[in-house]
Short mmCIF file of C-alpha atoms in Angstrom, two decimals:
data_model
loop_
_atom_site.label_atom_id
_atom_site.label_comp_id
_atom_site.label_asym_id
_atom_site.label_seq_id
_atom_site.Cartn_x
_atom_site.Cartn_y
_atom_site.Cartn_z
CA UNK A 22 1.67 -28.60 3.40
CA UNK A 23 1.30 -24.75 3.40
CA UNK A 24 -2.81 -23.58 2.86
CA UNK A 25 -3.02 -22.63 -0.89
CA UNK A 26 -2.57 -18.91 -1.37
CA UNK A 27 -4.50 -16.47 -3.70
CA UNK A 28 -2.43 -13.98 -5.58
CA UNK A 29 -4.78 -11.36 -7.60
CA UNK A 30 -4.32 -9.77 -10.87
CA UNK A 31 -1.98 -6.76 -10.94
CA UNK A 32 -4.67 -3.83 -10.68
CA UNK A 33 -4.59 -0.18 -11.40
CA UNK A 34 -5.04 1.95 -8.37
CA UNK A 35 -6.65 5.73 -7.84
CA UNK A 36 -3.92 7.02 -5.74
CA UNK A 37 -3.59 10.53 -5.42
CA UNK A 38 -0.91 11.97 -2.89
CA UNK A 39 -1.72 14.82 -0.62
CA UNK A 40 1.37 16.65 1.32
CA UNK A 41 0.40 19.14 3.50
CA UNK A 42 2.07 22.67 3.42
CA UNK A 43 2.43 22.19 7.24
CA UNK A 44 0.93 19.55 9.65
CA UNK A 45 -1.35 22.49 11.21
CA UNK A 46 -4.90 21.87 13.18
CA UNK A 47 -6.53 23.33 10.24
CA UNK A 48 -5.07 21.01 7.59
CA UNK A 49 -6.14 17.81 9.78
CA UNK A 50 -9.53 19.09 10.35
CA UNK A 51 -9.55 19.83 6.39
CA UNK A 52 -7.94 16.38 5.54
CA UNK A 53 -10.70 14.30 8.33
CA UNK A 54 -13.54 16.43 6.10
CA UNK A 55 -12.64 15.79 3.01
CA UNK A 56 -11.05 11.98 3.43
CA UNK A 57 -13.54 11.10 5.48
CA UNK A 58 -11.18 9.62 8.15
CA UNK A 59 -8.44 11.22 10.08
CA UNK A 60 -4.58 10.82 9.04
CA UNK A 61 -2.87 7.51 9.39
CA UNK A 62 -0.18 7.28 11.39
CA UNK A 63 3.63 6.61 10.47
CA UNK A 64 3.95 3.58 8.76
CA UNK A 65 0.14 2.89 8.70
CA UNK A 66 -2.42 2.38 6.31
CA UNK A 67 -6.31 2.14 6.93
CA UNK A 68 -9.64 1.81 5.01
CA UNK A 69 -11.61 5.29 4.48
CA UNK A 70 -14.78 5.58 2.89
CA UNK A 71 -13.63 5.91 -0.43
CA UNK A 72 -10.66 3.46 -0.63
CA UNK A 73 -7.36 2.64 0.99
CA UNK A 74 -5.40 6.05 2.99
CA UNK A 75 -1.42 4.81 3.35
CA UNK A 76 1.38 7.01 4.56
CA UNK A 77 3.48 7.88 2.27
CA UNK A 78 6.39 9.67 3.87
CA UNK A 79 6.14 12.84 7.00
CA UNK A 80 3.66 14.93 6.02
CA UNK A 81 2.37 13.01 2.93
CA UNK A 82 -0.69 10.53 2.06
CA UNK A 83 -1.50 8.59 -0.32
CA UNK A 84 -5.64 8.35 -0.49
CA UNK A 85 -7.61 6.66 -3.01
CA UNK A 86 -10.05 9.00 -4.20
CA UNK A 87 -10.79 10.94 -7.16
CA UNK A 88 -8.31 13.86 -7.50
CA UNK A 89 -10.35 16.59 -8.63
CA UNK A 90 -12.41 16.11 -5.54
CA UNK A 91 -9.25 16.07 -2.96
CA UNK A 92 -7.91 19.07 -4.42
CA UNK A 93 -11.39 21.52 -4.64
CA UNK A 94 -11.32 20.54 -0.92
CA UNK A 95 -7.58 20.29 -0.14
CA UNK A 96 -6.01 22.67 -2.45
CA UNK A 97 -5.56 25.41 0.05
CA UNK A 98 -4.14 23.48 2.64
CA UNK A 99 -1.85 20.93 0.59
CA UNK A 100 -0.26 19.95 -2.48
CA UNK A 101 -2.49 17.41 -4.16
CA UNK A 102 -1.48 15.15 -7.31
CA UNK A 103 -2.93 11.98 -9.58
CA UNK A 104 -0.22 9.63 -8.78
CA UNK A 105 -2.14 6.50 -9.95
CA UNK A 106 -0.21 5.87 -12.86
CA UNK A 107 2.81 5.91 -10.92
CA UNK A 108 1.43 2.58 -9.07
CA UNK A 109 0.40 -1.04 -9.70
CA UNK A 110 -1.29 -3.23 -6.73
CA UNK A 111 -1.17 -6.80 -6.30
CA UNK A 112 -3.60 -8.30 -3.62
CA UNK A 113 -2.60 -11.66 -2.00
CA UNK A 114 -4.94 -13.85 0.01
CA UNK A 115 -3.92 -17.01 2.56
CA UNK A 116 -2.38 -17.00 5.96
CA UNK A 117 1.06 -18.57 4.55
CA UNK A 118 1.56 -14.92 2.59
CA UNK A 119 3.99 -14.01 5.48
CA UNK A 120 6.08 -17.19 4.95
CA UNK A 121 5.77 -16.48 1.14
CA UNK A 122 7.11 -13.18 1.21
CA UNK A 123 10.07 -14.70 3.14
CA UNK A 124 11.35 -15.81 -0.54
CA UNK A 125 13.39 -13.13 -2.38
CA UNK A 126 12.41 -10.68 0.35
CA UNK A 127 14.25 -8.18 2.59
CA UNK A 128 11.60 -7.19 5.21
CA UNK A 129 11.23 -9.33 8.35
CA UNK A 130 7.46 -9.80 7.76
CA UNK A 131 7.15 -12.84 10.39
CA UNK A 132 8.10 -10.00 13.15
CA UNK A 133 4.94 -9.69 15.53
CA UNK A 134 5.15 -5.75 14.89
CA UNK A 135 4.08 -5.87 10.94
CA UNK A 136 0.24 -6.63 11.79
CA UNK A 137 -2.58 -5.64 10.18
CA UNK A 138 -2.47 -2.37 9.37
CA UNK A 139 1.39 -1.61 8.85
CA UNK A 140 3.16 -0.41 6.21
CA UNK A 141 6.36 -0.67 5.00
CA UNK A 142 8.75 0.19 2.01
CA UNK A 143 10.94 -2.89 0.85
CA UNK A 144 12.43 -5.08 -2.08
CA UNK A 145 10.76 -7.95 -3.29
CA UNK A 146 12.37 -9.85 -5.90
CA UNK A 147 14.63 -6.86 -7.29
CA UNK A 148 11.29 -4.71 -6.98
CA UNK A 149 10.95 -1.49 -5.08
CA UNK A 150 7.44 -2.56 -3.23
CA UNK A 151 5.46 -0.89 -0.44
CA UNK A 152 3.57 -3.56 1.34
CA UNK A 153 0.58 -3.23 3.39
CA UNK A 154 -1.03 -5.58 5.85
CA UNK A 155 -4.49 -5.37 5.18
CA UNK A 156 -5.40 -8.77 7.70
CA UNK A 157 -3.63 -11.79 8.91
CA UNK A 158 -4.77 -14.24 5.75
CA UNK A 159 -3.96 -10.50 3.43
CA UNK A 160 -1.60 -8.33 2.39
CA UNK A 161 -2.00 -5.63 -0.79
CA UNK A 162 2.01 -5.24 -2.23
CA UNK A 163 1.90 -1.26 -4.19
CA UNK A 164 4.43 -1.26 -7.04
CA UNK A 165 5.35 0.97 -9.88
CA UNK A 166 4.23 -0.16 -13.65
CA UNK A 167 6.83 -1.23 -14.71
CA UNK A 168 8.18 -3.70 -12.00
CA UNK A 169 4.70 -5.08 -11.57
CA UNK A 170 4.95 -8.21 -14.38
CA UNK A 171 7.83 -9.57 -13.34
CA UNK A 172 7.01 -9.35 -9.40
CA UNK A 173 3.58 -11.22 -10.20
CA UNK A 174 5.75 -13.66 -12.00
CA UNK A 175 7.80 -13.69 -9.24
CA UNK A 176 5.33 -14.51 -6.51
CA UNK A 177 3.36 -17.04 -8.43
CA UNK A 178 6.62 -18.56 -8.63
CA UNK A 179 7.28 -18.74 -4.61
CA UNK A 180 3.77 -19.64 -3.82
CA UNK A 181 4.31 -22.88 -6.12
CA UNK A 182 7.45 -23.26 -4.25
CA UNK A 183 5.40 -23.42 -1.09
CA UNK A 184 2.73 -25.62 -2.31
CA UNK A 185 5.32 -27.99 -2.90
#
């Protein structure tokens, strides 16, 4: 019998993304200030002071935060938009989420390289997702509005399967 897993409500996020006009010294040091925490890496996301920082794409981040903040004190340095209506996220809870995503998914999330921490852009039952692996019993799965229903249908669905 797989451990029972916990699959949240689908939540609205505070993402705003922040692209740099050029990956410079000054725009890190600007970013670190602001942020509170310097840049994740490639395919990372990480826990700043005000909420979840996930990379987004080369030279882009998406930081939860309030966006009139991020751009009085990154305006200068990057491009900085409100792109939390663009996202829905769905927290899920239990160690058996890895073999749960398994079901309708594409990624390989049982590989020993997607550990806490990583990031990665998939499909999850027809949806576009961008999962991240916030701990070994958790994983946070960022999807847009409109997809987000159905997916949550969808994984309630495949952790009954499990539980079976």
């Amino acid at each position: 019998m797989i451990e029972p897993l916990t699959i949240g409500d689908i939540c609205t996020t505070r993402l705003v993304r922040i692209e740099a006009f050029s990956l410079t010294p000054h725009f890190r040091l600007a970013f670190e200030q602001v942020v509170g925490r310097a840049l994740p890496d490639a395919g990372q996301g990480v826990e700043g002071p005000n909420g979840v920082l996930l990379w987004a794409e080369a030279k882009a981040w998406l930081v939860e935060g309030d966006a009139s903040v991020l751009e009085a004190g990154l305006g200068d340095v990057a491009a900085v938009s409100d792109v939390s209506g663009a996202w829905r996220r769905i927290d899920i809870k239990g160690s058996a989420w890895r073999t749960m995503m398994t079901i309708e998914g594409l990624l390989d999330v049982e590989s020993a390289t997607f550990k806490t921490g990583s990031l990665a852009a998939s499909l999850q039952h027809h949806a576009p997702v961008m999962l991240h692996v916030v701990s070994d019993a958790g994983l946070s799965i960022y999807t847009a509005p409109s997809f987000a229903h159905h997916l949550h249908t969808a994984l309630h669905k495949a952790a009954r399967r499990l539980a079976a």
